[in-house]
């Protein structure tokens, strides 16, 4: 997709990990989502 980038947004959120009977290392999982908003209004995901 082509176009000029207006701005880039990054979202970060955490989900608590369910306790696992085989592992003692329990921590939250971090997810990120990065996307660019173009001047024509389209949103493009960035890997």
PDB file of N, CA and C in Angstrom:
ATOM      1  N   UNK A   1       0.848  -1.168   0.000  1.00  0.00           N
ATOM      2  CA  UNK A   1       0.000   0.000   0.000  1.00  0.00           C
ATOM      3  C   UNK A   1       0.897   1.235   0.000  1.00  0.00           C
ATOM      4  N   UNK A   2       0.525   2.202  -0.777  1.00  0.00           N
ATOM      5  CA  UNK A   2       1.337   3.401  -0.900  1.00  0.00           C
ATOM      6  C   UNK A   2       0.588   4.596  -0.352  1.00  0.00           C
ATOM      7  N   UNK A   3       1.340   5.565   0.125  1.00  0.00           N
ATOM      8  CA  UNK A   3       0.768   6.805   0.624  1.00  0.00           C
ATOM      9  C   UNK A   3       1.711   7.454   1.612  1.00  0.00           C
ATOM     10  N   UNK A   4       1.440   8.696   1.927  1.00  0.00           N
ATOM     11  CA  UNK A   4       2.256   9.410   2.897  1.00  0.00           C
ATOM     12  C   UNK A   4       1.740   9.133   4.298  1.00  0.00           C
ATOM     13  N   UNK A   5       2.673   8.958   5.227  1.00  0.00           N
ATOM     14  CA  UNK A   5       2.334   8.629   6.609  1.00  0.00           C
ATOM     15  C   UNK A   5       2.009   9.895   7.376  1.00  0.00           C
ATOM     16  N   UNK A   6       0.851   9.895   8.021  1.00  0.00           N
ATOM     17  CA  UNK A   6       0.434  11.029   8.844  1.00  0.00           C
ATOM     18  C   UNK A   6       1.018  10.885  10.250  1.00  0.00           C
ATOM     19  N   UNK A   7       0.836   9.698  10.854  1.00  0.00           N
ATOM     20  CA  UNK A   7       1.450   9.412  12.149  1.00  0.00           C
ATOM     21  C   UNK A   7       1.484   7.905  12.364  1.00  0.00           C
ATOM     22  N   UNK A   8       2.301   7.489  13.333  1.00  0.00           N
ATOM     23  CA  UNK A   8       2.468   6.077  13.681  1.00  0.00           C
ATOM     24  C   UNK A   8       2.043   5.903  15.126  1.00  0.00           C
ATOM     25  N   UNK A   9       1.295   4.836  15.392  1.00  0.00           N
ATOM     26  CA  UNK A   9       0.812   4.557  16.736  1.00  0.00           C
ATOM     27  C   UNK A   9       1.294   3.177  17.166  1.00  0.00           C
ATOM     28  N   UNK A  10       1.655   3.056  18.452  1.00  0.00           N
ATOM     29  CA  UNK A  10       2.075   1.781  19.010  1.00  0.00           C
ATOM     30  C   UNK A  10       1.296   1.529  20.285  1.00  0.00           C
ATOM     31  N   UNK A  11       0.652   0.379  20.353  1.00  0.00           N
ATOM     32  CA  UNK A  11      -0.103  -0.015  21.532  1.00  0.00           C
ATOM     33  C   UNK A  11       0.625  -1.162  22.227  1.00  0.00           C
ATOM     34  N   UNK A  12       0.717  -1.088  23.554  1.00  0.00           N
ATOM     35  CA  UNK A  12       1.343  -2.141  24.343  1.00  0.00           C
ATOM     36  C   UNK A  12       0.374  -2.537  25.443  1.00  0.00           C
ATOM     37  N   UNK A  13       0.138  -3.841  25.585  1.00  0.00           N
ATOM     38  CA  UNK A  13      -0.691  -4.314  26.675  1.00  0.00           C
ATOM     39  C   UNK A  13      -0.148  -5.639  27.188  1.00  0.00           C
ATOM     40  N   UNK A  14      -0.499  -5.952  28.428  1.00  0.00           N
ATOM     41  CA  UNK A  14      -0.026  -7.154  29.102  1.00  0.00           C
ATOM     42  C   UNK A  14      -1.214  -8.033  29.463  1.00  0.00           C
ATOM     43  N   UNK A  15      -1.048  -9.338  29.308  1.00  0.00           N
ATOM     44  CA  UNK A  15      -2.035 -10.302  29.755  1.00  0.00           C
ATOM     45  C   UNK A  15      -1.357 -11.221  30.754  1.00  0.00           C
ATOM     46  N   UNK A  16      -2.003 -11.395  31.879  1.00  0.00           N
ATOM     47  CA  UNK A  16      -1.441 -12.258  32.910  1.00  0.00           C
ATOM     48  C   UNK A  16      -1.429 -13.697  32.426  1.00  0.00           C
ATOM     49  N   UNK A  17      -0.338 -14.376  32.694  1.00  0.00           N
ATOM     50  CA  UNK A  17      -0.170 -15.757  32.292  1.00  0.00           C
ATOM     51  C   UNK A  17      -0.877 -16.667  33.293  1.00  0.00           C
ATOM     52  N   UNK A  18      -1.543 -17.687  32.791  1.00  0.00           N
ATOM     53  CA  UNK A  18      -2.155 -18.671  33.672  1.00  0.00           C
ATOM     54  C   UNK A  18      -1.048 -19.520  34.296  1.00  0.00           C
ATOM     55  N   UNK A  19      -1.241 -19.908  35.545  1.00  0.00           N
ATOM     56  CA  UNK A  19      -0.219 -20.721  36.205  1.00  0.00           C
ATOM     57  C   UNK A  19      -0.153 -22.092  35.537  1.00  0.00           C
ATOM     58  N   UNK A  20       1.033 -22.581  35.351  1.00  0.00           N
ATOM     59  CA  UNK A  20       1.277 -23.860  34.699  1.00  0.00           C
ATOM     60  C   UNK A  20       1.873 -24.805  35.728  1.00  0.00           C
ATOM     61  N   UNK A  21       1.377 -25.992  35.790  1.00  0.00           N
ATOM     62  CA  UNK A  21       1.847 -26.920  36.812  1.00  0.00           C
ATOM     63  C   UNK A  21       3.264 -27.407  36.551  1.00  0.00           C
ATOM     64  N   UNK A  22       3.759 -27.256  35.316  1.00  0.00           N
ATOM     65  CA  UNK A  22       5.092 -27.748  34.979  1.00  0.00           C
ATOM     66  C   UNK A  22       6.161 -26.671  35.087  1.00  0.00           C
ATOM     67  N   UNK A  23       5.742 -25.408  35.192  1.00  0.00           N
ATOM     68  CA  UNK A  23       6.728 -24.330  35.255  1.00  0.00           C
ATOM     69  C   UNK A  23       6.473 -23.478  36.484  1.00  0.00           C
ATOM     70  N   UNK A  24       7.545 -23.051  37.100  1.00  0.00           N
ATOM     71  CA  UNK A  24       7.409 -22.147  38.242  1.00  0.00           C
ATOM     72  C   UNK A  24       7.604 -20.694  37.826  1.00  0.00           C
ATOM     73  N   UNK A  25       8.031 -20.452  36.580  1.00  0.00           N
ATOM     74  CA  UNK A  25       8.256 -19.101  36.075  1.00  0.00           C
ATOM     75  C   UNK A  25       6.957 -18.580  35.450  1.00  0.00           C
ATOM     76  N   UNK A  26       6.169 -17.851  36.221  1.00  0.00           N
ATOM     77  CA  UNK A  26       4.890 -17.324  35.747  1.00  0.00           C
ATOM     78  C   UNK A  26       5.020 -15.810  35.648  1.00  0.00           C
ATOM     79  N   UNK A  27       4.797 -15.257  34.457  1.00  0.00           N
ATOM     80  CA  UNK A  27       4.902 -13.815  34.254  1.00  0.00           C
ATOM     81  C   UNK A  27       3.897 -13.380  33.193  1.00  0.00           C
ATOM     82  N   UNK A  28       3.678 -12.103  33.108  1.00  0.00           N
ATOM     83  CA  UNK A  28       2.726 -11.554  32.141  1.00  0.00           C
ATOM     84  C   UNK A  28       3.319 -11.607  30.733  1.00  0.00           C
ATOM     85  N   UNK A  29       2.455 -11.770  29.744  1.00  0.00           N
ATOM     86  CA  UNK A  29       2.867 -11.792  28.345  1.00  0.00           C
ATOM     87  C   UNK A  29       2.604 -10.414  27.759  1.00  0.00           C
ATOM     88  N   UNK A  30       3.612  -9.845  27.096  1.00  0.00           N
ATOM     89  CA  UNK A  30       3.492  -8.515  26.513  1.00  0.00           C
ATOM     90  C   UNK A  30       3.148  -8.620  25.034  1.00  0.00           C
ATOM     91  N   UNK A  31       2.135  -7.869  24.607  1.00  0.00           N
ATOM     92  CA  UNK A  31       1.729  -7.802  23.211  1.00  0.00           C
ATOM     93  C   UNK A  31       1.896  -6.371  22.727  1.00  0.00           C
ATOM     94  N   UNK A  32       2.333  -6.220  21.477  1.00  0.00           N
ATOM     95  CA  UNK A  32       2.456  -4.893  20.883  1.00  0.00           C
ATOM     96  C   UNK A  32       1.773  -4.873  19.525  1.00  0.00           C
ATOM     97  N   UNK A  33       1.266  -3.724  19.171  1.00  0.00           N
ATOM     98  CA  UNK A  33       0.634  -3.513  17.873  1.00  0.00           C
ATOM     99  C   UNK A  33       1.099  -2.152  17.366  1.00  0.00           C
ATOM    100  N   UNK A  34       1.725  -2.136  16.205  1.00  0.00           N
ATOM    101  CA  UNK A  34       2.220  -0.905  15.611  1.00  0.00           C
ATOM    102  C   UNK A  34       1.561  -0.717  14.250  1.00  0.00           C
ATOM    103  N   UNK A  35       0.993   0.455  14.029  1.00  0.00           N
ATOM    104  CA  UNK A  35       0.391   0.723  12.735  1.00  0.00           C
ATOM    105  C   UNK A  35       0.559   2.188  12.375  1.00  0.00           C
ATOM    106  N   UNK A  36       0.527   2.439  11.066  1.00  0.00           N
ATOM    107  CA  UNK A  36       0.664   3.789  10.538  1.00  0.00           C
ATOM    108  C   UNK A  36      -0.680   4.251   9.998  1.00  0.00           C
ATOM    109  N   UNK A  37      -1.004   5.504  10.225  1.00  0.00           N
ATOM    110  CA  UNK A  37      -2.207   6.112   9.671  1.00  0.00           C
ATOM    111  C   UNK A  37      -1.762   7.011   8.529  1.00  0.00           C
ATOM    112  N   UNK A  38      -2.335   6.776   7.343  1.00  0.00           N
ATOM    113  CA  UNK A  38      -1.967   7.536   6.162  1.00  0.00           C
ATOM    114  C   UNK A  38      -2.869   8.754   6.023  1.00  0.00           C
ATOM    115  N   UNK A  39      -2.460   9.698   5.200  1.00  0.00           N
ATOM    116  CA  UNK A  39      -3.242  10.921   4.988  1.00  0.00           C
ATOM    117  C   UNK A  39      -4.605  10.645   4.357  1.00  0.00           C
ATOM    118  N   UNK A  40      -4.740   9.537   3.614  1.00  0.00           N
ATOM    119  CA  UNK A  40      -6.034   9.221   3.016  1.00  0.00           C
ATOM    120  C   UNK A  40      -6.951   8.485   3.992  1.00  0.00           C
ATOM    121  N   UNK A  41      -6.500   8.239   5.241  1.00  0.00           N
ATOM    122  CA  UNK A  41      -7.325   7.623   6.270  1.00  0.00           C
ATOM    123  C   UNK A  41      -7.111   6.135   6.458  1.00  0.00           C
ATOM    124  N   UNK A  42      -6.333   5.488   5.596  1.00  0.00           N
ATOM    125  CA  UNK A  42      -6.078   4.060   5.727  1.00  0.00           C
ATOM    126  C   UNK A  42      -5.148   3.789   6.895  1.00  0.00           C
ATOM    127  N   UNK A  43      -5.343   2.636   7.550  1.00  0.00           N
ATOM    128  CA  UNK A  43      -4.455   2.177   8.615  1.00  0.00           C
ATOM    129  C   UNK A  43      -3.685   0.977   8.104  1.00  0.00           C
ATOM    130  N   UNK A  44      -2.359   1.001   8.259  1.00  0.00           N
ATOM    131  CA  UNK A  44      -1.483  -0.051   7.751  1.00  0.00           C
ATOM    132  C   UNK A  44      -0.708  -0.633   8.917  1.00  0.00           C
ATOM    133  N   UNK A  45      -0.803  -1.955   9.126  1.00  0.00           N
ATOM    134  CA  UNK A  45      -0.023  -2.635  10.173  1.00  0.00           C
ATOM    135  C   UNK A  45       1.447  -2.657   9.814  1.00  0.00           C
ATOM    136  N   UNK A  46       2.291  -2.477  10.810  1.00  0.00           N
ATOM    137  CA  UNK A  46       3.740  -2.518  10.627  1.00  0.00           C
ATOM    138  C   UNK A  46       4.260  -3.698  11.432  1.00  0.00           C
ATOM    139  N   UNK A  47       5.008  -4.594  10.768  1.00  0.00           N
ATOM    140  CA  UNK A  47       5.580  -5.752  11.462  1.00  0.00           C
ATOM    141  C   UNK A  47       6.846  -5.369  12.175  1.00  0.00           C
TER     142      UNK A  47
END
